[in-house]
mmCIF file of C-alpha atoms and ligand atoms in Angstrom:
data_model
loop_
_atom_site.group_PDB
_atom_site.id
_atom_site.type_symbol
_atom_site.label_atom_id
_atom_site.label_comp_id
_atom_site.label_asym_id
_atom_site.label_seq_id
_atom_site.Cartn_x
_atom_site.Cartn_y
_atom_site.Cartn_z
ATOM 1 C CA MET K 1 14.592 3.350 38.570
ATOM 2 C CA PRO K 2 11.903 2.252 40.994
ATOM 3 C CA GLY K 3 9.860 -0.747 40.085
ATOM 4 C CA PHE K 4 11.836 -2.798 37.648
ATOM 5 C CA SER K 5 15.187 -3.196 39.344
ATOM 6 C CA ARG K 6 16.326 -6.408 40.889
ATOM 7 C CA ARG K 7 16.162 -4.684 44.256
ATOM 8 C CA SER K 8 12.431 -4.192 44.019
ATOM 9 C CA GLY K 9 12.164 -7.768 42.814
ATOM 10 C CA LEU K 10 13.880 -8.860 45.978
ATOM 11 C CA ALA K 11 11.569 -6.636 48.010
ATOM 12 C CA CYS K 12 8.572 -8.314 46.358
ATOM 13 C CA LEU K 13 9.919 -11.673 47.402
ATOM 14 C CA LEU K 14 10.357 -10.463 50.956
ATOM 15 C CA ALA K 15 6.824 -9.144 51.026
ATOM 16 C CA THR K 16 5.459 -12.372 49.634
ATOM 17 C CA SER K 17 7.162 -14.194 52.443
ATOM 18 C CA GLY K 18 5.527 -11.876 54.967
ATOM 19 C CA LEU K 19 8.692 -10.165 56.194
ATOM 20 C CA LEU K 20 7.488 -6.728 55.136
ATOM 21 C CA ALA K 21 3.765 -7.335 55.467
ATOM 22 C CA GLY K 22 3.403 -4.655 58.142
ATOM 23 C CA LEU K 23 4.606 -1.937 55.800
ATOM 24 C CA ALA K 24 1.925 -2.695 53.218
ATOM 25 C CA ALA K 25 -0.779 -1.625 55.660
ATOM 26 C CA GLN K 26 0.241 2.025 55.609
ATOM 27 C CA GLU K 27 -2.399 4.683 55.251
ATOM 28 C CA ILE K 28 -3.109 5.686 51.685
ATOM 29 C CA ARG K 29 -3.415 9.312 50.705
ATOM 30 C CA SER K 30 -6.773 10.589 49.597
ATOM 31 C CA GLY K 31 -6.752 11.111 45.879
ATOM 32 C CA THR K 32 -9.139 11.414 43.012
ATOM 33 C CA THR K 33 -10.534 7.976 43.821
ATOM 34 C CA PRO K 34 -11.764 7.919 47.419
ATOM 35 C CA LEU K 35 -12.508 4.200 47.352
ATOM 36 C CA ARG K 36 -9.052 3.275 46.134
ATOM 37 C CA TRP K 37 -7.887 -0.137 47.257
ATOM 38 C CA LYS K 38 -4.621 -0.384 49.104
ATOM 39 C CA GLN K 39 -1.877 -1.962 47.071
ATOM 40 C CA HIS K 40 -1.941 -5.745 46.939
ATOM 41 C CA ASP K 41 -5.065 -6.175 49.102
ATOM 42 C CA ILE K 42 -5.530 -9.920 48.992
ATOM 43 C CA ARG K 43 -9.283 -9.395 49.571
ATOM 44 C CA ARG K 44 -9.612 -7.613 46.249
ATOM 45 C CA PRO K 45 -11.717 -9.803 43.942
ATOM 46 C CA ARG K 46 -9.872 -11.639 41.197
ATOM 47 C CA PRO K 47 -11.050 -10.955 37.664
ATOM 48 C CA PRO K 48 -12.945 -13.664 35.828
ATOM 49 C CA VAL K 49 -10.987 -16.201 33.847
ATOM 50 C CA VAL K 50 -11.604 -15.747 30.135
ATOM 51 C CA GLU K 51 -10.115 -18.322 27.833
ATOM 52 C CA PRO K 52 -8.586 -16.632 24.813
ATOM 53 C CA ALA K 53 -9.252 -18.001 21.358
ATOM 54 C CA ALA K 54 -6.988 -20.797 20.247
ATOM 55 C CA GLY K 55 -4.518 -20.152 17.500
ATOM 56 C CA PRO K 56 -1.637 -17.838 16.768
ATOM 57 C CA ILE K 57 -1.350 -14.480 18.481
ATOM 58 C CA GLU K 58 1.356 -13.011 16.270
ATOM 59 C CA ALA K 59 0.824 -9.573 14.751
ATOM 60 C CA ARG K 60 3.275 -8.532 12.080
ATOM 61 C CA PRO K 61 4.640 -4.997 12.300
ATOM 62 C CA PRO K 62 3.005 -2.505 9.959
ATOM 63 C CA ARG K 63 5.169 -0.383 7.668
ATOM 64 C CA ASP K 64 5.548 2.511 10.085
ATOM 65 C CA ALA K 65 6.496 0.330 13.051
ATOM 66 C CA VAL K 66 9.692 0.699 15.044
ATOM 67 C CA VAL K 67 10.829 -2.907 15.341
ATOM 68 C CA LEU K 68 12.435 -3.382 18.732
ATOM 69 C CA PHE K 69 13.085 -7.110 18.493
ATOM 70 C CA ASP K 70 12.724 -9.307 15.422
ATOM 71 C CA GLY K 71 14.282 -12.411 16.909
ATOM 72 C CA SER K 72 17.835 -11.736 15.806
ATOM 73 C CA ASN K 73 19.605 -9.409 18.233
ATOM 74 C CA LEU K 74 19.327 -6.946 21.116
ATOM 75 C CA ASP K 75 20.697 -3.968 19.180
ATOM 76 C CA ALA K 76 17.700 -1.803 20.124
ATOM 77 C CA TRP K 77 18.235 -2.510 23.829
ATOM 78 C CA LYS K 78 20.689 -1.647 26.569
ATOM 79 C CA SER K 79 21.106 -1.921 30.293
ATOM 80 C CA PRO K 80 19.873 1.105 32.251
ATOM 81 C CA ASP K 81 23.521 1.897 33.103
ATOM 82 C CA GLY K 82 24.226 2.318 29.404
ATOM 83 C CA GLY K 83 26.026 -1.003 29.010
ATOM 84 C CA PRO K 84 24.876 -3.754 26.681
ATOM 85 C CA ALA K 85 21.636 -5.620 27.313
ATOM 86 C CA ARG K 86 22.681 -8.753 29.139
ATOM 87 C CA TRP K 87 19.783 -10.996 28.199
ATOM 88 C CA LYS K 88 20.194 -13.949 25.885
ATOM 89 C CA VAL K 89 18.800 -14.495 22.421
ATOM 90 C CA ALA K 90 17.887 -18.005 21.327
ATOM 91 C CA ASP K 91 15.282 -19.563 19.039
ATOM 92 C CA GLN K 92 14.069 -16.180 17.763
ATOM 93 C CA ALA K 93 13.326 -15.036 21.322
ATOM 94 C CA MET K 94 15.059 -13.009 23.997
ATOM 95 C CA GLU K 95 15.170 -14.347 27.517
ATOM 96 C CA ALA K 96 15.617 -12.596 30.844
ATOM 97 C CA VAL K 97 18.785 -13.772 32.543
ATOM 98 C CA PRO K 98 18.228 -13.827 36.306
ATOM 99 C CA GLY K 99 20.589 -11.341 37.860
ATOM 100 C CA ALA K 100 21.373 -9.569 34.584
ATOM 101 C CA GLY K 101 19.034 -6.700 35.410
ATOM 102 C CA PRO K 102 16.351 -5.085 33.339
ATOM 103 C CA ILE K 103 16.820 -3.989 29.770
ATOM 104 C CA GLU K 104 15.441 -0.888 28.136
ATOM 105 C CA THR K 105 15.188 0.508 24.637
ATOM 106 C CA ARG K 106 17.941 2.814 23.433
ATOM 107 C CA ARG K 107 15.281 5.027 21.914
ATOM 108 C CA ARG K 108 12.731 6.833 24.000
ATOM 109 C CA PHE K 109 9.041 7.065 23.243
ATOM 110 C CA GLY K 110 5.911 8.942 24.292
ATOM 111 C CA ASP K 111 2.456 8.034 22.990
ATOM 112 C CA LEU K 112 2.527 4.646 21.352
ATOM 113 C CA GLN K 113 0.904 1.424 20.256
ATOM 114 C CA LEU K 114 3.012 -1.503 21.397
ATOM 115 C CA HIS K 115 2.855 -5.161 20.462
ATOM 116 C CA LEU K 116 4.911 -7.836 22.130
ATOM 117 C CA GLU K 117 4.753 -11.536 22.839
ATOM 118 C CA TRP K 118 5.942 -13.279 25.956
ATOM 119 C CA ALA K 119 6.095 -16.714 27.513
ATOM 120 C CA THR K 120 6.675 -17.741 31.097
ATOM 121 C CA PRO K 121 8.908 -20.715 31.961
ATOM 122 C CA SER K 122 7.618 -24.239 31.499
ATOM 123 C CA PRO K 123 7.340 -26.264 33.578
ATOM 124 C CA ALA K 124 6.018 -23.615 35.934
ATOM 125 C CA HIS K 125 8.013 -22.935 39.019
ATOM 126 C CA GLY K 126 7.108 -21.094 42.211
ATOM 127 C CA LYS K 127 3.871 -19.427 43.192
ATOM 128 C CA GLY K 128 2.332 -15.997 43.636
ATOM 129 C CA GLN K 129 4.702 -13.285 42.453
ATOM 130 C CA ASP K 130 7.548 -15.795 42.315
ATOM 131 C CA ARG K 131 6.208 -17.469 39.184
ATOM 132 C CA GLY K 132 7.197 -16.262 35.718
ATOM 133 C CA ASN K 133 7.460 -12.639 36.844
ATOM 134 C CA SER K 134 8.631 -9.894 34.522
ATOM 135 C CA GLY K 135 7.009 -6.694 33.332
ATOM 136 C CA VAL K 136 6.747 -4.130 30.595
ATOM 137 C CA PHE K 137 7.498 -0.583 31.758
ATOM 138 C CA LEU K 138 6.042 2.185 29.628
ATOM 139 C CA MET K 139 8.178 5.323 29.618
ATOM 140 C CA GLY K 140 10.242 3.374 32.131
ATOM 141 C CA GLN K 141 7.582 4.219 34.738
ATOM 142 C CA PHE K 142 4.330 2.313 34.352
ATOM 143 C CA GLU K 143 4.522 -1.464 34.697
ATOM 144 C CA ILE K 144 2.186 -3.801 32.874
ATOM 145 C CA GLN K 145 2.713 -6.963 34.834
ATOM 146 C CA VAL K 146 3.985 -10.103 33.154
ATOM 147 C CA LEU K 147 3.367 -13.152 35.321
ATOM 148 C CA ASP K 148 2.342 -16.768 35.074
ATOM 149 C CA SER K 149 -1.280 -16.297 36.141
ATOM 150 C CA TYR K 150 -2.540 -19.460 34.479
ATOM 151 C CA GLN K 151 -4.412 -21.374 37.166
ATOM 152 C CA ALA K 152 -2.162 -19.558 39.621
ATOM 153 C CA ASP K 153 -3.328 -17.050 42.184
ATOM 154 C CA THR K 154 -1.818 -13.882 43.532
ATOM 155 C CA TYR K 155 -3.176 -10.521 44.640
ATOM 156 C CA ALA K 156 -5.427 -9.033 41.968
ATOM 157 C CA ASP K 157 -3.360 -5.930 41.194
ATOM 158 C CA GLY K 158 -0.252 -8.040 40.648
ATOM 159 C CA GLN K 159 -1.422 -10.658 38.196
ATOM 160 C CA ALA K 160 -0.721 -10.783 34.489
ATOM 161 C CA GLY K 161 -2.197 -7.788 32.704
ATOM 162 C CA ALA K 162 -2.335 -5.616 35.837
ATOM 163 C CA ILE K 163 -1.111 -2.057 35.911
ATOM 164 C CA TYR K 164 1.040 -3.199 38.749
ATOM 165 C CA GLY K 165 -0.173 -2.275 42.201
ATOM 166 C CA GLN K 166 -3.035 -0.185 40.854
ATOM 167 C CA TYR K 167 -5.438 -1.806 38.402
ATOM 168 C CA PRO K 168 -6.102 -5.547 38.177
ATOM 169 C CA PRO K 169 -6.858 -6.753 34.669
ATOM 170 C CA LEU K 170 -10.540 -6.930 33.718
ATOM 171 C CA ALA K 171 -10.041 -10.593 32.860
ATOM 172 C CA ASN K 172 -7.509 -13.305 33.484
ATOM 173 C CA ALA K 173 -6.787 -14.173 29.857
ATOM 174 C CA SER K 174 -3.666 -16.164 30.599
ATOM 175 C CA ARG K 175 -2.384 -19.029 28.534
ATOM 176 C CA PRO K 176 -0.455 -21.915 30.084
ATOM 177 C CA PRO K 177 3.212 -21.511 30.955
ATOM 178 C CA GLY K 178 5.494 -21.995 27.975
ATOM 179 C CA GLU K 179 2.846 -20.857 25.470
ATOM 180 C CA TRP K 180 3.294 -17.564 23.664
ATOM 181 C CA GLN K 181 0.979 -14.801 24.784
ATOM 182 C CA SER K 182 0.525 -11.293 23.454
ATOM 183 C CA TYR K 183 0.108 -7.808 24.798
ATOM 184 C CA ASP K 184 -1.222 -5.038 22.607
ATOM 185 C CA ILE K 185 -0.922 -1.787 24.470
ATOM 186 C CA ALA K 186 -2.074 1.744 23.716
ATOM 187 C CA PHE K 187 -0.313 4.324 25.840
ATOM 188 C CA ARG K 188 -0.875 8.036 26.146
ATOM 189 C CA ARG K 189 1.849 9.733 28.110
ATOM 190 C CA PRO K 190 1.036 12.142 30.944
ATOM 191 C CA ARG K 191 0.868 15.818 30.009
ATOM 192 C CA PHE K 192 2.437 18.569 32.097
ATOM 193 C CA ASP K 193 2.429 22.325 31.835
ATOM 194 C CA ALA K 194 5.607 24.344 31.445
ATOM 195 C CA ALA K 195 5.974 24.551 35.225
ATOM 196 C CA GLY K 196 5.829 20.752 35.533
ATOM 197 C CA LYS K 197 2.274 20.640 36.917
ATOM 198 C CA LEU K 198 0.316 17.569 35.861
ATOM 199 C CA LEU K 199 -2.382 18.415 33.313
ATOM 200 C CA GLU K 200 -3.422 14.904 32.296
ATOM 201 C CA PRO K 201 -2.417 11.564 33.813
ATOM 202 C CA ALA K 202 -1.143 8.780 31.580
ATOM 203 C CA ARG K 203 -3.699 6.488 29.978
ATOM 204 C CA VAL K 204 -3.233 2.805 29.356
ATOM 205 C CA THR K 205 -5.217 0.292 27.333
ATOM 206 C CA VAL K 206 -4.090 -3.339 27.199
ATOM 207 C CA PHE K 207 -5.288 -6.362 25.270
ATOM 208 C CA HIS K 208 -3.974 -9.676 26.615
ATOM 209 C CA ASN K 209 -4.220 -12.432 24.028
ATOM 210 C CA GLY K 210 -6.769 -10.284 22.208
ATOM 211 C CA ILE K 211 -8.922 -9.699 25.296
ATOM 212 C CA LEU K 212 -9.329 -6.207 26.721
ATOM 213 C CA VAL K 213 -7.863 -6.171 30.222
ATOM 214 C CA GLN K 214 -7.163 -2.442 30.757
ATOM 215 C CA ASN K 215 -9.689 -0.026 29.324
ATOM 216 C CA ASN K 216 -8.140 3.429 29.061
ATOM 217 C CA GLU K 217 -7.100 3.439 32.705
ATOM 218 C CA GLU K 218 -5.302 6.355 34.333
ATOM 219 C CA PRO K 219 -2.409 5.280 36.566
ATOM 220 C CA PHE K 220 -2.315 7.165 39.865
ATOM 221 C CA GLY K 221 1.392 7.747 39.310
ATOM 222 C CA PRO K 222 4.470 5.776 38.331
ATOM 223 C CA THR K 223 4.653 2.176 39.457
ATOM 224 C CA SER K 224 5.971 2.103 42.974
ATOM 225 C CA TRP K 225 5.947 -0.345 45.791
ATOM 226 C CA LEU K 226 4.401 0.141 49.233
ATOM 227 C CA LYS K 227 3.604 3.798 48.617
ATOM 228 C CA TRP K 228 1.908 5.880 45.950
ATOM 229 C CA LEU K 229 4.277 8.232 44.241
ATOM 230 C CA PRO K 230 3.066 11.383 42.515
ATOM 231 C CA TYR K 231 3.643 12.107 38.872
ATOM 232 C CA GLU K 232 6.874 13.882 38.100
ATOM 233 C CA HIS K 233 7.685 15.535 34.818
ATOM 234 C CA ALA K 234 10.685 13.603 33.542
ATOM 235 C CA GLY K 235 10.387 14.575 29.909
ATOM 236 C CA ASP K 236 7.897 13.631 27.238
ATOM 237 C CA ARG K 237 9.643 10.415 26.312
ATOM 238 C CA GLY K 238 11.044 7.415 28.079
ATOM 239 C CA PRO K 239 12.267 3.926 27.279
ATOM 240 C CA ILE K 240 10.295 0.712 27.092
ATOM 241 C CA ALA K 241 11.861 -1.410 29.806
ATOM 242 C CA LEU K 242 11.524 -5.120 30.480
ATOM 243 C CA GLN K 243 11.904 -6.345 34.032
ATOM 244 C CA ASP K 244 14.307 -8.955 35.312
ATOM 245 C CA HIS K 245 12.501 -10.480 38.261
ATOM 246 C CA ASP K 246 14.841 -13.471 38.507
ATOM 247 C CA HIS K 247 12.754 -15.602 36.170
ATOM 248 C CA PRO K 248 13.741 -16.650 32.625
ATOM 249 C CA VAL K 249 10.718 -15.088 30.918
ATOM 250 C CA ARG K 250 10.996 -14.909 27.126
ATOM 251 C CA TYR K 251 9.901 -12.184 24.709
ATOM 252 C CA ARG K 252 9.621 -12.032 20.935
ATOM 253 C CA ASN K 253 8.149 -9.940 18.112
ATOM 254 C CA ILE K 254 8.309 -6.558 19.818
ATOM 255 C CA TRP K 255 7.338 -3.492 17.829
ATOM 256 C CA LEU K 256 5.614 -0.218 18.354
ATOM 257 C CA ARG K 257 4.094 2.620 16.463
ATOM 258 C CA GLU K 258 4.706 6.146 17.645
ATOM 259 C CA LEU K 259 1.443 8.046 17.778
ATOM 260 C CA PRO K 260 1.223 11.609 16.535
ATOM 261 C CA GLU K 261 -0.171 14.468 18.521
ATOM 262 C CA ARG K 262 -3.492 15.641 17.127
ATOM 263 C CA PRO K 263 -2.895 19.131 15.791
ATOM 264 C CA ALA K 264 -4.798 21.865 17.594
ATOM 265 C CA PRO K 265 -6.472 24.562 15.501
ATOM 266 C CA THR K 266 -4.454 27.734 15.236
ATOM 267 C CA ALA K 267 -5.750 31.077 16.452
ATOM 268 C CA GLU K 268 -6.211 32.010 12.807
ATOM 269 C CA ILE K 269 -8.377 28.950 12.211
ATOM 270 C CA LEU K 270 -10.355 29.547 15.388
ATOM 271 C CA ALA K 271 -11.057 33.144 14.409
ATOM 272 C CA ARG K 272 -14.730 33.238 13.400
ATOM 273 C CA PRO K 273 -16.111 35.544 10.739
ATOM 274 C CA LYS K 274 -17.797 38.560 12.246
ATOM 275 C CA VAL K 275 -21.457 37.838 12.913
ATOM 276 C CA ILE K 276 -23.811 40.606 11.866
ATOM 277 C CA GLY K 277 -27.418 41.390 12.678
ATOM 278 C CA LEU K 278 -29.970 41.434 9.871
ATOM 279 C CA PRO K 279 -33.456 42.891 9.904
ATOM 280 C CA ALA K 280 -36.271 40.398 10.344
ATOM 281 C CA ALA K 281 -37.607 41.314 6.912
ATOM 282 C CA ILE K 282 -34.432 40.068 5.244
ATOM 283 C CA LEU K 283 -34.306 36.909 7.340
ATOM 284 C CA ASP K 284 -37.947 36.161 6.541
ATOM 285 C CA GLN K 285 -37.095 36.038 2.827
ATOM 286 C CA TYR K 286 -35.011 32.919 3.458
ATOM 287 C CA ALA K 287 -37.545 31.009 5.532
ATOM 288 C CA GLY K 288 -39.007 28.016 3.752
ATOM 289 C CA GLN K 289 -38.482 24.448 2.699
ATOM 290 C CA TYR K 290 -35.542 23.297 0.589
ATOM 291 C CA LEU K 291 -35.064 19.980 -1.241
ATOM 292 C CA LEU K 292 -31.900 18.169 -0.151
ATOM 293 C CA ASP K 293 -31.358 16.711 -3.634
ATOM 294 C CA PRO K 294 -32.872 17.306 -7.078
ATOM 295 C CA LYS K 295 -35.598 14.630 -6.822
ATOM 296 C CA PRO K 296 -39.017 16.093 -5.952
ATOM 297 C CA SER K 297 -39.432 13.297 -3.397
ATOM 298 C CA ALA K 298 -36.164 14.247 -1.694
ATOM 299 C CA PRO K 299 -36.111 14.960 2.040
ATOM 300 C CA LYS K 300 -36.411 18.611 2.941
ATOM 301 C CA ALA K 301 -34.494 21.036 5.077
ATOM 302 C CA THR K 302 -36.508 23.700 6.852
ATOM 303 C CA ILE K 303 -35.106 27.165 7.337
ATOM 304 C CA ALA K 304 -36.937 29.401 9.796
ATOM 305 C CA ARG K 305 -36.463 32.673 11.600
ATOM 306 C CA GLU K 306 -36.254 32.514 15.363
ATOM 307 C CA GLY K 307 -36.126 36.041 16.739
ATOM 308 C CA ASP K 308 -33.038 37.719 15.325
ATOM 309 C CA HIS K 309 -31.481 34.708 13.594
ATOM 310 C CA LEU K 310 -32.133 31.841 11.220
ATOM 311 C CA THR K 311 -32.260 28.156 12.038
ATOM 312 C CA VAL K 312 -32.102 25.065 9.890
ATOM 313 C CA SER K 313 -33.535 21.637 10.653
ATOM 314 C CA PHE K 314 -33.216 18.390 8.766
ATOM 315 C CA PRO K 315 -35.298 15.213 8.887
ATOM 316 C CA PHE K 316 -32.294 13.482 10.460
ATOM 317 C CA ARG K 317 -31.516 16.420 12.793
ATOM 318 C CA PRO K 318 -34.944 17.845 13.642
ATOM 319 C CA GLU K 319 -33.905 20.161 16.474
ATOM 320 C CA PRO K 320 -33.211 23.562 14.881
ATOM 321 C CA LEU K 321 -29.552 24.505 14.385
ATOM 322 C CA THR K 322 -28.549 28.142 14.597
ATOM 323 C CA LEU K 323 -27.248 29.897 11.498
ATOM 324 C CA GLU K 324 -25.212 33.042 12.030
ATOM 325 C CA ALA K 325 -25.300 35.813 9.412
ATOM 326 C CA ILE K 326 -21.889 36.948 8.184
ATOM 327 C CA SER K 327 -23.285 38.908 5.222
ATOM 328 C CA GLU K 328 -26.724 39.587 3.828
ATOM 329 C CA THR K 329 -26.701 36.197 2.014
ATOM 330 C CA GLU K 330 -24.033 34.130 3.814
ATOM 331 C CA PHE K 331 -24.681 32.204 7.014
ATOM 332 C CA ASP K 332 -22.162 30.269 9.092
ATOM 333 C CA MET K 333 -22.684 27.264 11.389
ATOM 334 C CA PRO K 334 -21.108 27.731 14.828
ATOM 335 C CA ASP K 335 -20.182 24.067 15.476
ATOM 336 C CA THR K 336 -19.661 22.714 11.996
ATOM 337 C CA TYR K 337 -17.459 23.733 9.109
ATOM 338 C CA GLY K 338 -20.585 24.502 7.144
ATOM 339 C CA ARG K 339 -21.991 27.497 5.383
ATOM 340 C CA PHE K 340 -25.280 28.445 3.711
ATOM 341 C CA SER K 341 -25.159 30.861 0.745
ATOM 342 C CA PHE K 342 -28.617 31.932 -0.451
ATOM 343 C CA LEU K 343 -29.363 32.360 -4.148
ATOM 344 C CA LYS K 344 -31.870 34.706 -5.744
ATOM 345 C CA ASP K 345 -33.535 34.529 -9.159
ATOM 346 C CA ALA K 346 -33.774 37.347 -11.702
ATOM 347 C CA ASN K 347 -36.721 38.791 -9.802
ATOM 348 C CA GLY K 348 -34.768 38.989 -6.555
ATOM 349 C CA ARG K 349 -36.745 36.141 -5.043
ATOM 350 C CA VAL K 350 -34.877 33.519 -2.959
ATOM 351 C CA SER K 351 -34.647 30.408 -5.153
ATOM 352 C CA GLY K 352 -32.289 28.148 -3.271
ATOM 353 C CA VAL K 353 -29.258 27.842 -1.091
ATOM 354 C CA VAL K 354 -25.788 26.379 -1.561
ATOM 355 C CA PHE K 355 -24.968 24.274 1.484
ATOM 356 C CA ARG K 356 -21.234 23.622 1.901
ATOM 357 C CA ILE K 357 -20.025 21.301 4.619
ATOM 358 C CA GLY K 358 -16.587 19.748 4.933
ATOM 359 C CA ASP K 359 -15.659 18.801 1.371
ATOM 360 C CA SER K 360 -19.187 18.611 -0.043
ATOM 361 C CA GLU K 361 -21.407 21.160 -1.690
ATOM 362 C CA ARG K 362 -25.131 20.823 -2.342
ATOM 363 C CA ASN K 363 -27.544 23.037 -4.171
ATOM 364 C CA LEU K 364 -30.845 22.979 -2.304
ATOM 365 C CA LYS K 365 -33.823 24.174 -4.266
ATOM 366 C CA ARG K 366 -36.399 26.254 -2.412
ATOM 367 C CA ILE K 367 -39.865 24.777 -2.843
ATOM 368 C CA GLY K 368 -41.926 27.210 -0.878
ATOM 369 C CA PRO K 369 -42.382 28.957 2.437
HETATM 370 MG MG1 MG A 401 6.747 -7.704 37.357
#
């Protein structure tokens, strides 16, 4: 898989040493962002350093969490080739074993909230990308960079908290090497139509040590190196993968919550009651002021006729809202699950209206035209 294999790690090292520098200057394709930076442009401004609050960064998994690592074993993980995860577990943490390759979850996930904690080696070793490098791959495709960026420089789109090669973090919220740091990530997977055409890119939000570093960003495509790659529909789920970049980076307390799809309204729910036309004389009967609660000093709603329909306005929503007649006494709101049902007294005179909205119902008394 591109991006988190040892091979790409080696390529990064070669690039850092300048051997492949010429390739990085390739022309970028025009996309939705015309002013897109080239990958790894060293001129790209570094984000400001923001010191995170002192104190623990742990977040315990809520009841519905899928716990991926609780400090005891790598049962939830495997090598991409299907073999066992070849990282080590010690002191309630897992540690990348240089040369062992990446690990990925056995289960696959789509939209999620992910928490994990990581620590880069101490004492620090190396510089640039060769310093505490690892990464968290969402759906196995989108890398959130893990790197020792504490008082250590590299290109902006490759430092800790970057969506690698695309979006630098909004802040450098790094803690010193050896200290535990946290990522809290919200991920919305890309959406495709049945033919595999991209409908919506992925979206990524990341908090690094409690500080927002990626604010609902849309990756251009999967993490790739030297070249933008387009989105490809590879299913609605993928593994969480952790990169082996030849550095013994540690992880602990890894859990996620799978996020449900918001249900869309059915065609039956979307079907509106038939709107009818009423004569102006009938509509005019309903015009007037109505008390919003039984107290005489209560705020008032105003119902008026505008041409061939009624409107209602409230003190807190003074611009008139359209009411659509669905019977001689029932009126529906087009945007809100709300309905007005007018009441008449024994003399046939309009005395009030029942206003239902959501789960509430109010009887509004008519106090005059
Ligand atoms: Mg990395």
